[in-house]
Short mmCIF file of C-alpha atoms in Angstrom, two decimals:
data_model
loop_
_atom_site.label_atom_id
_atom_site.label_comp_id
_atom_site.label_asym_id
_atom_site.label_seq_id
_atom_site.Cartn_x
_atom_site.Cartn_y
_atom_site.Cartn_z
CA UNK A 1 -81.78 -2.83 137.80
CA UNK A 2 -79.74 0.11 137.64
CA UNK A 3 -80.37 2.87 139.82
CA UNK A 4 -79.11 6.33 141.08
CA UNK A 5 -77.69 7.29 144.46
CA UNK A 6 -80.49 9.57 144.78
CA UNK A 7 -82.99 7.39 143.79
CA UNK A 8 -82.08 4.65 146.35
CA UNK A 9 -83.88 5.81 149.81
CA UNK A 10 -87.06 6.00 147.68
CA UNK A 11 -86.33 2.46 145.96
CA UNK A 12 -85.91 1.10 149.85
CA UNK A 13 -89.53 2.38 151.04
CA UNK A 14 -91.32 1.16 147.67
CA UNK A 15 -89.60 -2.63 148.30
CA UNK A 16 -86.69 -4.11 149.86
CA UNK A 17 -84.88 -6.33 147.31
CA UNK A 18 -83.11 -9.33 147.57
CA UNK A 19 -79.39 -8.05 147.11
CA UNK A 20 -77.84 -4.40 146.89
CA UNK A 21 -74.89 -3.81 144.73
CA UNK A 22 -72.60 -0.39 145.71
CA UNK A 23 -69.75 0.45 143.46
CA UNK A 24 -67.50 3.16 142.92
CA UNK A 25 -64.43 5.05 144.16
CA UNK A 26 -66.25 7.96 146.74
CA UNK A 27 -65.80 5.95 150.38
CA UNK A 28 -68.29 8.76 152.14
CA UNK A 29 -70.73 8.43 149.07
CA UNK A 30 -70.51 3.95 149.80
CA UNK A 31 -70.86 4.66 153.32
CA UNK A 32 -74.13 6.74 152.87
CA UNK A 33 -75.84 4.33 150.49
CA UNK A 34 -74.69 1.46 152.78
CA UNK A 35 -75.95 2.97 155.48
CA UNK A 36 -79.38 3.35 153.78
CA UNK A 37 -80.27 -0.02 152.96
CA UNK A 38 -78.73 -0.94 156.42
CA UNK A 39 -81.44 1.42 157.84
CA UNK A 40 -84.18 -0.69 155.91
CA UNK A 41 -83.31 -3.70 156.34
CA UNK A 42 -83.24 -2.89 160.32
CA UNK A 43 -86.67 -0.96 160.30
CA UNK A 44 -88.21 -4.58 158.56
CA UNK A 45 -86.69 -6.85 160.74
CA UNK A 46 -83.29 -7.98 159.77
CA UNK A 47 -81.37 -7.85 163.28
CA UNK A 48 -78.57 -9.72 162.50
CA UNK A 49 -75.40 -9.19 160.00
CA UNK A 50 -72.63 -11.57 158.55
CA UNK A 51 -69.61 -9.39 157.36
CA UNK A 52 -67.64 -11.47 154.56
CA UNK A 53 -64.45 -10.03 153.42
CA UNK A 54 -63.53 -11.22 149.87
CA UNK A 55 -59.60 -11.47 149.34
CA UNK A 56 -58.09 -13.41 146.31
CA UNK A 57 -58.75 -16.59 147.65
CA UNK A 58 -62.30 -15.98 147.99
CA UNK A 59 -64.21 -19.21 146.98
CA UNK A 60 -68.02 -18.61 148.02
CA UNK A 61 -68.02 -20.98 150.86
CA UNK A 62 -68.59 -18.16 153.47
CA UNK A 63 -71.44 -17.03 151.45
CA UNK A 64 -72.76 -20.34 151.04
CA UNK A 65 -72.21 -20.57 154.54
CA UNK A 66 -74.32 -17.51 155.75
CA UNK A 67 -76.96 -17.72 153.40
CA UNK A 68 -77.85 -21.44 155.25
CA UNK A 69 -77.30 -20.67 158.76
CA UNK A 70 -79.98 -19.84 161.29
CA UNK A 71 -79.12 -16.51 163.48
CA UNK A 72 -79.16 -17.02 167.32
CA UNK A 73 -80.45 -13.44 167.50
CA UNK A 74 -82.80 -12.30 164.98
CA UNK A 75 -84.76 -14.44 162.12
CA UNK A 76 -83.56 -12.29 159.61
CA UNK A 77 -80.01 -10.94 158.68
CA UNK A 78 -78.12 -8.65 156.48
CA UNK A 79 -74.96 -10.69 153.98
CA UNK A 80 -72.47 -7.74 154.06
CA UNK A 81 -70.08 -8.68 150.96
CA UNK A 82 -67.06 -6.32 151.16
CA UNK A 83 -65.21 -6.73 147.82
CA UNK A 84 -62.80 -3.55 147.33
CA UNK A 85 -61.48 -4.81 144.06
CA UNK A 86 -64.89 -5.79 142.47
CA UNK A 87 -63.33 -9.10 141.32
CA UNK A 88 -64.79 -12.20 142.95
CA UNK A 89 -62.48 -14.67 141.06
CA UNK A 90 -63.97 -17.98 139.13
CA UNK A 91 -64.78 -19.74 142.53
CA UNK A 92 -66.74 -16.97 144.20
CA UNK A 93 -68.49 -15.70 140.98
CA UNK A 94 -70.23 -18.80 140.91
CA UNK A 95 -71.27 -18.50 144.35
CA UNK A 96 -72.39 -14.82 143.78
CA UNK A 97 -74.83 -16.52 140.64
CA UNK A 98 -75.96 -19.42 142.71
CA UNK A 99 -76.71 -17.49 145.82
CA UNK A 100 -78.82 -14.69 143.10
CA UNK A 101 -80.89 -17.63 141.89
CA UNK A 102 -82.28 -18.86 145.42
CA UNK A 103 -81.84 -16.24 147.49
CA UNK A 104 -83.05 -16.75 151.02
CA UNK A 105 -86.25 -14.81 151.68
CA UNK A 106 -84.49 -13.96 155.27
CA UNK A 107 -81.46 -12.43 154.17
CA UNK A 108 -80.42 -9.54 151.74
CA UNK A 109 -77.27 -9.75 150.59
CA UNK A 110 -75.17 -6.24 150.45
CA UNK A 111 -72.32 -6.30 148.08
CA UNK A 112 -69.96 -3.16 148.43
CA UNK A 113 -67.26 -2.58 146.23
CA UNK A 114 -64.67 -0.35 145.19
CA UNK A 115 -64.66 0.71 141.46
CA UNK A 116 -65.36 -1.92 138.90
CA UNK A 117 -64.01 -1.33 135.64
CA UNK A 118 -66.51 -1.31 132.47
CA UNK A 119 -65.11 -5.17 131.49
CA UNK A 120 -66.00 -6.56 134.97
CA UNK A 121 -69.61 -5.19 134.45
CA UNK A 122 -70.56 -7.21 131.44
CA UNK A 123 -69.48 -10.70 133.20
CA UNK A 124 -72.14 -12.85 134.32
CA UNK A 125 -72.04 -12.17 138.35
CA UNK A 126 -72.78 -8.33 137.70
CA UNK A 127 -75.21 -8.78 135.48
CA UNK A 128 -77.18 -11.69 137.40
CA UNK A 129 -77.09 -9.61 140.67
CA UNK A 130 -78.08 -6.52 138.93
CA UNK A 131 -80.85 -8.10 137.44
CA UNK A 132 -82.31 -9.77 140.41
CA UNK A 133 -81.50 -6.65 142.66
CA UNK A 134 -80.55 -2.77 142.00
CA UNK A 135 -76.98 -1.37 141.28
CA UNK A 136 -75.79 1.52 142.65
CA UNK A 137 -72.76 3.37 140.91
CA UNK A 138 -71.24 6.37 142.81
CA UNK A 139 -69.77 8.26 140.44
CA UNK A 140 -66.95 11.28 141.53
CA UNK A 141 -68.01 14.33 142.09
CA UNK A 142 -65.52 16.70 139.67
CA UNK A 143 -64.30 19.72 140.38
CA UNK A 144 -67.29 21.69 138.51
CA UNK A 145 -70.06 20.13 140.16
CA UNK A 146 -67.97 20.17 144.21
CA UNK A 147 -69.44 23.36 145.16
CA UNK A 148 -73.02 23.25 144.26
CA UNK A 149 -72.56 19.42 146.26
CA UNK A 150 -71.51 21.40 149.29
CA UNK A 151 -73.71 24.16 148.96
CA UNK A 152 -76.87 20.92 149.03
CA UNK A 153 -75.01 19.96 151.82
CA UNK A 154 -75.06 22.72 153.82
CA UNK A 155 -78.41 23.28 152.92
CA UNK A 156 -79.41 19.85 154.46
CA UNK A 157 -77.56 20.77 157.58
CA UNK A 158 -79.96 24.09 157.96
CA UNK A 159 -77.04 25.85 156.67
CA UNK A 160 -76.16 28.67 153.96
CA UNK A 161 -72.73 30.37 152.77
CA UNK A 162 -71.92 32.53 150.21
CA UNK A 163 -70.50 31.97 147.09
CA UNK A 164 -66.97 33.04 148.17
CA UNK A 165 -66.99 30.54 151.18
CA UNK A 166 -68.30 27.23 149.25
CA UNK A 167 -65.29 27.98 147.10
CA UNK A 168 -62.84 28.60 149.32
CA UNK A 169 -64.08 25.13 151.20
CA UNK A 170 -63.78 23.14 147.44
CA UNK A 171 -60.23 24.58 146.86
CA UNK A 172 -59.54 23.26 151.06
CA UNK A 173 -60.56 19.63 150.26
CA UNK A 174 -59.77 19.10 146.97
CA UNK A 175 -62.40 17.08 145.89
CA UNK A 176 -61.95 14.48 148.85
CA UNK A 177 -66.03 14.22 150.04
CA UNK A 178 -65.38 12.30 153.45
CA UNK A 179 -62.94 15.75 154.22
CA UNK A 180 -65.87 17.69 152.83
CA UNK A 181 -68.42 16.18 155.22
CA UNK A 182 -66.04 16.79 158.35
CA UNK A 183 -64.87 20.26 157.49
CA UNK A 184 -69.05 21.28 156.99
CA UNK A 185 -69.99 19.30 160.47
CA UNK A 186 -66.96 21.53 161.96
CA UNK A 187 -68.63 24.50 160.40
CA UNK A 188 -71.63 23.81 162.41
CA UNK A 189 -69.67 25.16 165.18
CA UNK A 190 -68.72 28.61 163.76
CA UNK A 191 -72.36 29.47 161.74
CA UNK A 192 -74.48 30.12 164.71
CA UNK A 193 -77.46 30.31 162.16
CA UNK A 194 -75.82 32.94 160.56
CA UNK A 195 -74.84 32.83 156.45
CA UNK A 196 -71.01 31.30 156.40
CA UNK A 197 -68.48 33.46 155.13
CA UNK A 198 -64.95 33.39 153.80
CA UNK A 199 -64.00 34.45 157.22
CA UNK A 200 -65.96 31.66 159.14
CA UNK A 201 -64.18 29.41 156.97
CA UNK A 202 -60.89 30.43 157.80
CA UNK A 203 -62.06 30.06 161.70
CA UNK A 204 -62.66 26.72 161.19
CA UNK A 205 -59.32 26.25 159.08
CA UNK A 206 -57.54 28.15 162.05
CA UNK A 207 -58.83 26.25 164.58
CA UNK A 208 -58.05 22.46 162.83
CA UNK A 209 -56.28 19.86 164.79
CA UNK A 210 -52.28 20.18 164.92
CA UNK A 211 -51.78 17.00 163.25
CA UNK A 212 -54.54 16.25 160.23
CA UNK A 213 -54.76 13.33 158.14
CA UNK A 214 -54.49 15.37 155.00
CA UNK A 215 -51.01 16.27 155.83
CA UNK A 216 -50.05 13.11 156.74
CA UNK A 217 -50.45 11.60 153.58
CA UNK A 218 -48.82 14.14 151.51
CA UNK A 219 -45.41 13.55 153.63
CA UNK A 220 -46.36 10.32 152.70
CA UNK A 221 -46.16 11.08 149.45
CA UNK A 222 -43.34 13.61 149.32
CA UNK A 223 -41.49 10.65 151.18
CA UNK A 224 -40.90 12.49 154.36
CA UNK A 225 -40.64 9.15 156.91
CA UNK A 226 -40.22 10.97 160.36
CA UNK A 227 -42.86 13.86 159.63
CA UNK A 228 -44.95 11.23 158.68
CA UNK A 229 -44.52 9.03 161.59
CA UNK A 230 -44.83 12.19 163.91
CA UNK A 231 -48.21 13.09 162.77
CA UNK A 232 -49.70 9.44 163.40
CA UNK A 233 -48.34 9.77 166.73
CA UNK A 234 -49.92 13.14 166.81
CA UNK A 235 -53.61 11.80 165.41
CA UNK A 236 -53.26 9.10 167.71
CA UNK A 237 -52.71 11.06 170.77
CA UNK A 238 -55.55 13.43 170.25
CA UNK A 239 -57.74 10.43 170.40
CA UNK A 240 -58.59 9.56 166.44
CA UNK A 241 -59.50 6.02 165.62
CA UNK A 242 -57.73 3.95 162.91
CA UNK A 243 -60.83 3.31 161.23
CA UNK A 244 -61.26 6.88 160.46
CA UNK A 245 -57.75 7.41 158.82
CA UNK A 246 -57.53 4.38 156.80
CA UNK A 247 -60.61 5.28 154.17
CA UNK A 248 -58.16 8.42 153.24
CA UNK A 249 -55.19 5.85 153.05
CA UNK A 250 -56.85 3.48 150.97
CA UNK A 251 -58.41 5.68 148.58
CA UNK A 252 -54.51 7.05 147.63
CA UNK A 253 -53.40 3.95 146.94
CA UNK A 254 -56.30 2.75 144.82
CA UNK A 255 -54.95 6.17 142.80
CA UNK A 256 -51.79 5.22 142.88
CA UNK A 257 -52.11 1.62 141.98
CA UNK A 258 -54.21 2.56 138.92
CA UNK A 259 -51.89 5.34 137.93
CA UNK A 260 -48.88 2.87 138.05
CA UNK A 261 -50.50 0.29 136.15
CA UNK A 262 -51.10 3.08 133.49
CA UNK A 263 -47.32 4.07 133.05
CA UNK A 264 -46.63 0.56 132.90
CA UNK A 265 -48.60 0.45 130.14
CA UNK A 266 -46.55 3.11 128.21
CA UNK A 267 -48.41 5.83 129.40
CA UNK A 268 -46.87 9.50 130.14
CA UNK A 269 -47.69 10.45 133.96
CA UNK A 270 -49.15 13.90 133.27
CA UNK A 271 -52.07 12.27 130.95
CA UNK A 272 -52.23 9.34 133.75
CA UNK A 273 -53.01 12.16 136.27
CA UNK A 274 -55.31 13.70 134.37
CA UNK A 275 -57.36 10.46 133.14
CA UNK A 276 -57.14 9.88 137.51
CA UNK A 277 -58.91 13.24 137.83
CA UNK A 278 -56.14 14.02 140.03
CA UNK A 279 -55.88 17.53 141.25
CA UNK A 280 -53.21 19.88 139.43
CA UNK A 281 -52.06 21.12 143.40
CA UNK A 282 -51.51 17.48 144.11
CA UNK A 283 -49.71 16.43 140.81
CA UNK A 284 -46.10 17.00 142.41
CA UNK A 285 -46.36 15.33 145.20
CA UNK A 286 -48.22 12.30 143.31
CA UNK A 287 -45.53 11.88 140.76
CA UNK A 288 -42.96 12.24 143.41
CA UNK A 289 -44.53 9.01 145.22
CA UNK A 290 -44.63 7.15 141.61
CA UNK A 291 -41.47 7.77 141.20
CA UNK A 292 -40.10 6.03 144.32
CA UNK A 293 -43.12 3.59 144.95
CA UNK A 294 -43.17 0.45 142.23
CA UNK A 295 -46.49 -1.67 141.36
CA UNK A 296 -45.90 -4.49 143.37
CA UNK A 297 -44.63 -1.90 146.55
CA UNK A 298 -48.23 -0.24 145.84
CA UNK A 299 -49.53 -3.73 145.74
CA UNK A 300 -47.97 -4.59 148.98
CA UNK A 301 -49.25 -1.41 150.65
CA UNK A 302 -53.40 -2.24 149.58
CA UNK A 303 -52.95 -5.75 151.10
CA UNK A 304 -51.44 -3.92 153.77
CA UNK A 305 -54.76 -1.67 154.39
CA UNK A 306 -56.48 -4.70 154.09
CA UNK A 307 -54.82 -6.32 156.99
CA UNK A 308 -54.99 -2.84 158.96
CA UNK A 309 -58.74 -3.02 158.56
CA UNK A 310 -59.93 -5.83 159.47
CA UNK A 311 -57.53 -5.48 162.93
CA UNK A 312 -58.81 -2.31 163.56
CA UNK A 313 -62.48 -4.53 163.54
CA UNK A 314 -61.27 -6.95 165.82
CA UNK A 315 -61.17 -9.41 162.88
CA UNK A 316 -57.20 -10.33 164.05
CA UNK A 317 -54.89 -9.58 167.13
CA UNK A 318 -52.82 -7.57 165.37
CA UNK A 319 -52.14 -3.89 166.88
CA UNK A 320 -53.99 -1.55 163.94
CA UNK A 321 -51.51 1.54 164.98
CA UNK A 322 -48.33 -0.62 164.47
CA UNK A 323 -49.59 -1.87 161.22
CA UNK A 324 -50.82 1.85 160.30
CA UNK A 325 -46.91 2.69 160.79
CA UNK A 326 -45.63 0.19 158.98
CA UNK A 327 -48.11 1.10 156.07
CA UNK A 328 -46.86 4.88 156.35
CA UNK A 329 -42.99 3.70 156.52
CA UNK A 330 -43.49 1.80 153.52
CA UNK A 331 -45.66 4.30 151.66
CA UNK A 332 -42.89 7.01 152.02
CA UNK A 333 -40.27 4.47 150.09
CA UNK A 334 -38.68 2.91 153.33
CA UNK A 335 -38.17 -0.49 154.18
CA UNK A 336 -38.84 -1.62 157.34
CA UNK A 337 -35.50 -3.41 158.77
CA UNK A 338 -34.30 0.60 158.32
CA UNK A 339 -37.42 2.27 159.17
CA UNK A 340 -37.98 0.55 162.49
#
C-alpha cells in the first residue's frame, strides 16, 4: 500500500509489516522515515541488522542470503536494502519478488532508495513489494511550501519566529532540508525561549563555521580546485565527519546527472533547470559545472560517492578523506595525474 510520510509513525504502532519501501530525492526526509521504522522494529524485538548495498551487479544472493541466516545476537533482524538508483536489475528483481512472497516472519526487509522514475514503478518488483508492504514517497518540498515546513519545524522544537525570519532562513538554504534541520538546531542556541527574529538569524549566520559545506560545493561547481580543496581541509580540521558531507555531495550529482541526461536528450539547460526545480540563485553556477562536467565524468563521480560511502562505514580500507578529495578534484573538471 501506498502511504504518506506523515502517515507512517501511525502505520508502525497499528502493525509492523513485512517490508518498507522509501523513495525519493530529500536525504533528511529518507533518513527520518528510516529512522522510524528502525525505531519499531527495535521496540518489537528486531536487534539485529544486515546492510546490503545494491550496485549494478546486484544479483539477490545477499538477500537470499540474509533472509536464511540465523543472527548470533538477536532472533529477529532488520534487511536494510540501500538501492540509490531504484533499479535492482533482472537478477535482483527476482530476488526482491521471491523474497515478497515468503518473507521470513523474523525479518523486515527496509528498502531505501533514491528517486524512482514513474516507469520503474509500474514493473513487477515495485508493485509486489508495495502490495505486500507500504510505500513511502518523499516528495520535495518547493519553494512555496519551505517556510510553513520550517515554521512546523520550529514549532516541534518548542520554537516560534516571525514571518520575516522563516523567510530569511528559506532564502539561506535554498530548499536543501538536511541544511534546514542544522541551521534550526543551531538556532536553538540563539532563541533562549524567546520568538526568533531576522536578527537572531543573522547571529546564527554570523557565527557559522569558517569553512561550510555549502560553499564547498559551489567552488565545486564554479570549478575553483584549490578553494575547494582548502575548505575540505578546513571541514576536516574542525572535526566534521565524511558521512555528514557526502549526503550534500551526492544529492548534486543526482541533479546533475539527471540534468545532463536531459540536454543530451536535446533539451535547452534553462528548461532542464527548471523541470530540476533548481534554484534561479544557483542556475549559474549549475550550468557552469554542465558545461565542463560530461555524463560519463558525472557518472564517474556517483560511483565515486558510492565508494566514499561505504569507506567512510568501514565497508573497505580505503581512506574516506582521500577519496572525498579526489571526488572534489574531479567534480571541479580536473583530472587527477594534474590535480594531485
Amino acid at each position: 500500500m501506498k502511504i504518506k510520510a506523515e502517515q507512517l509513525a501511525q502505520q508502525l504502532k497499528k502493525q509492523l509489516l513485512p517490508v518498507y519501501l522509501l523513495h525519493g530525492d530529500e536525504p533528511l526526509l529518507i533518513q527520518e522515515c528510516a529512522d522510524h521504522v528502525r525505531r519499531a522494529c527495535k521496540a518489537q524485538g528486531f536487534g539485529d541488522r544486515d546492510i546490503i548495498h545494491v550496485e549494478n551487479n546486484f544479483t539477490g544472493e545477499e538477500l537470499y542470503a540474509s533472509n536464511q541466516s540465523i543472527s548470533l545476537f538477536a532472533d529477529r533482524k532488520i534487511i536494510e536494502l540501500r538501492m540509490p538508483t531504484g533499479k535492482p536489475g533482472t537478477a535482483g528483481s527476482k530476488a526482491l519478488v521471491d523474497y515478497v512472497a515468503n518473507p521470513s516472519p523474523d525479518n523486515v526487509l527496509l528498502i531505501i532508495c533514491g528517486k524512482i522514475e514513474s516507469a520503474s514503478q509500474r514493473s513487477k518488483w515495485f508493485k509486489t513489494v508495495e502490495a505486500a508492504g507500504a510505500s513511502v514517497q518523499l516528495w520535495p518540498i518547493n519553494a512555496r511550501d519551505l517556510p510553513r515546513w520550517i515554521e512546523q519545524r520550529l514549532r516541534a522544537l518548542g520554537m516560534q519566529a516571525n514571518p520575516d525570519a522563516i523567510e530569511l532562513l528559506a532564502d539561506r538554504v535554498e530548499g536543501n532540508l538536511l541544511a534546514a534541520s542544522q541551521e534550526i538546531h543551531k538556532l536553538q542556541l540563539y532563541a533562549e525561549q524567546e520568538t526568533i527574529t531576522v536578527e537572531t538569524v543573522m547571529a546564527a549566520v554570523a557565527d557559522s563555521a569558517r569553512y561550510n559545506i555549502f560553499g564547498l560545493i559551489d567552488s565545486c561547481l564554479e570549478g575553483d580546485t584549490l578553494s575547494a580543496l582548502k575548505m575540505l581541509q578546513g571541514l576536516k580540521s574542525e572535526g566534521n565527519q565524511v558521512f555528514a558531507i557526502l549526503p550534500l555531495f551526492t544529492r548534486e550529482l543526482r541533479n546533475l546527472y539527471a540534468c545532463a541526461q536531459q540536454i543530451g536528450d536535446g533539451h535547452g539547460i534553462d528548461r532542464v533547470l527548471q523541470n530540476q526545480r533548481i534554484w534561479d540563485s544557483r542556475k549559474r553556477i549549475t550550468k557552469i559545472a554542465l558545461q565542463k562536467l560530461s555524463l560519463s565524468r558525472i557518472t564517474r563521480l556517483i560511483q565515486l560517492a558510492n565508494d566514499i560511502d561505504q569507506s567512510a562505514k568501514g565497508m573497505s580500507k580505503a581512506n574516506s578523506w582521500d577519496l572525498l578529495e579526489q571526488l572534489i578534484t574531479l567534480m571541479t573538471g580536473r583530472e587527477l595525474a594534474i590535480a594531485l
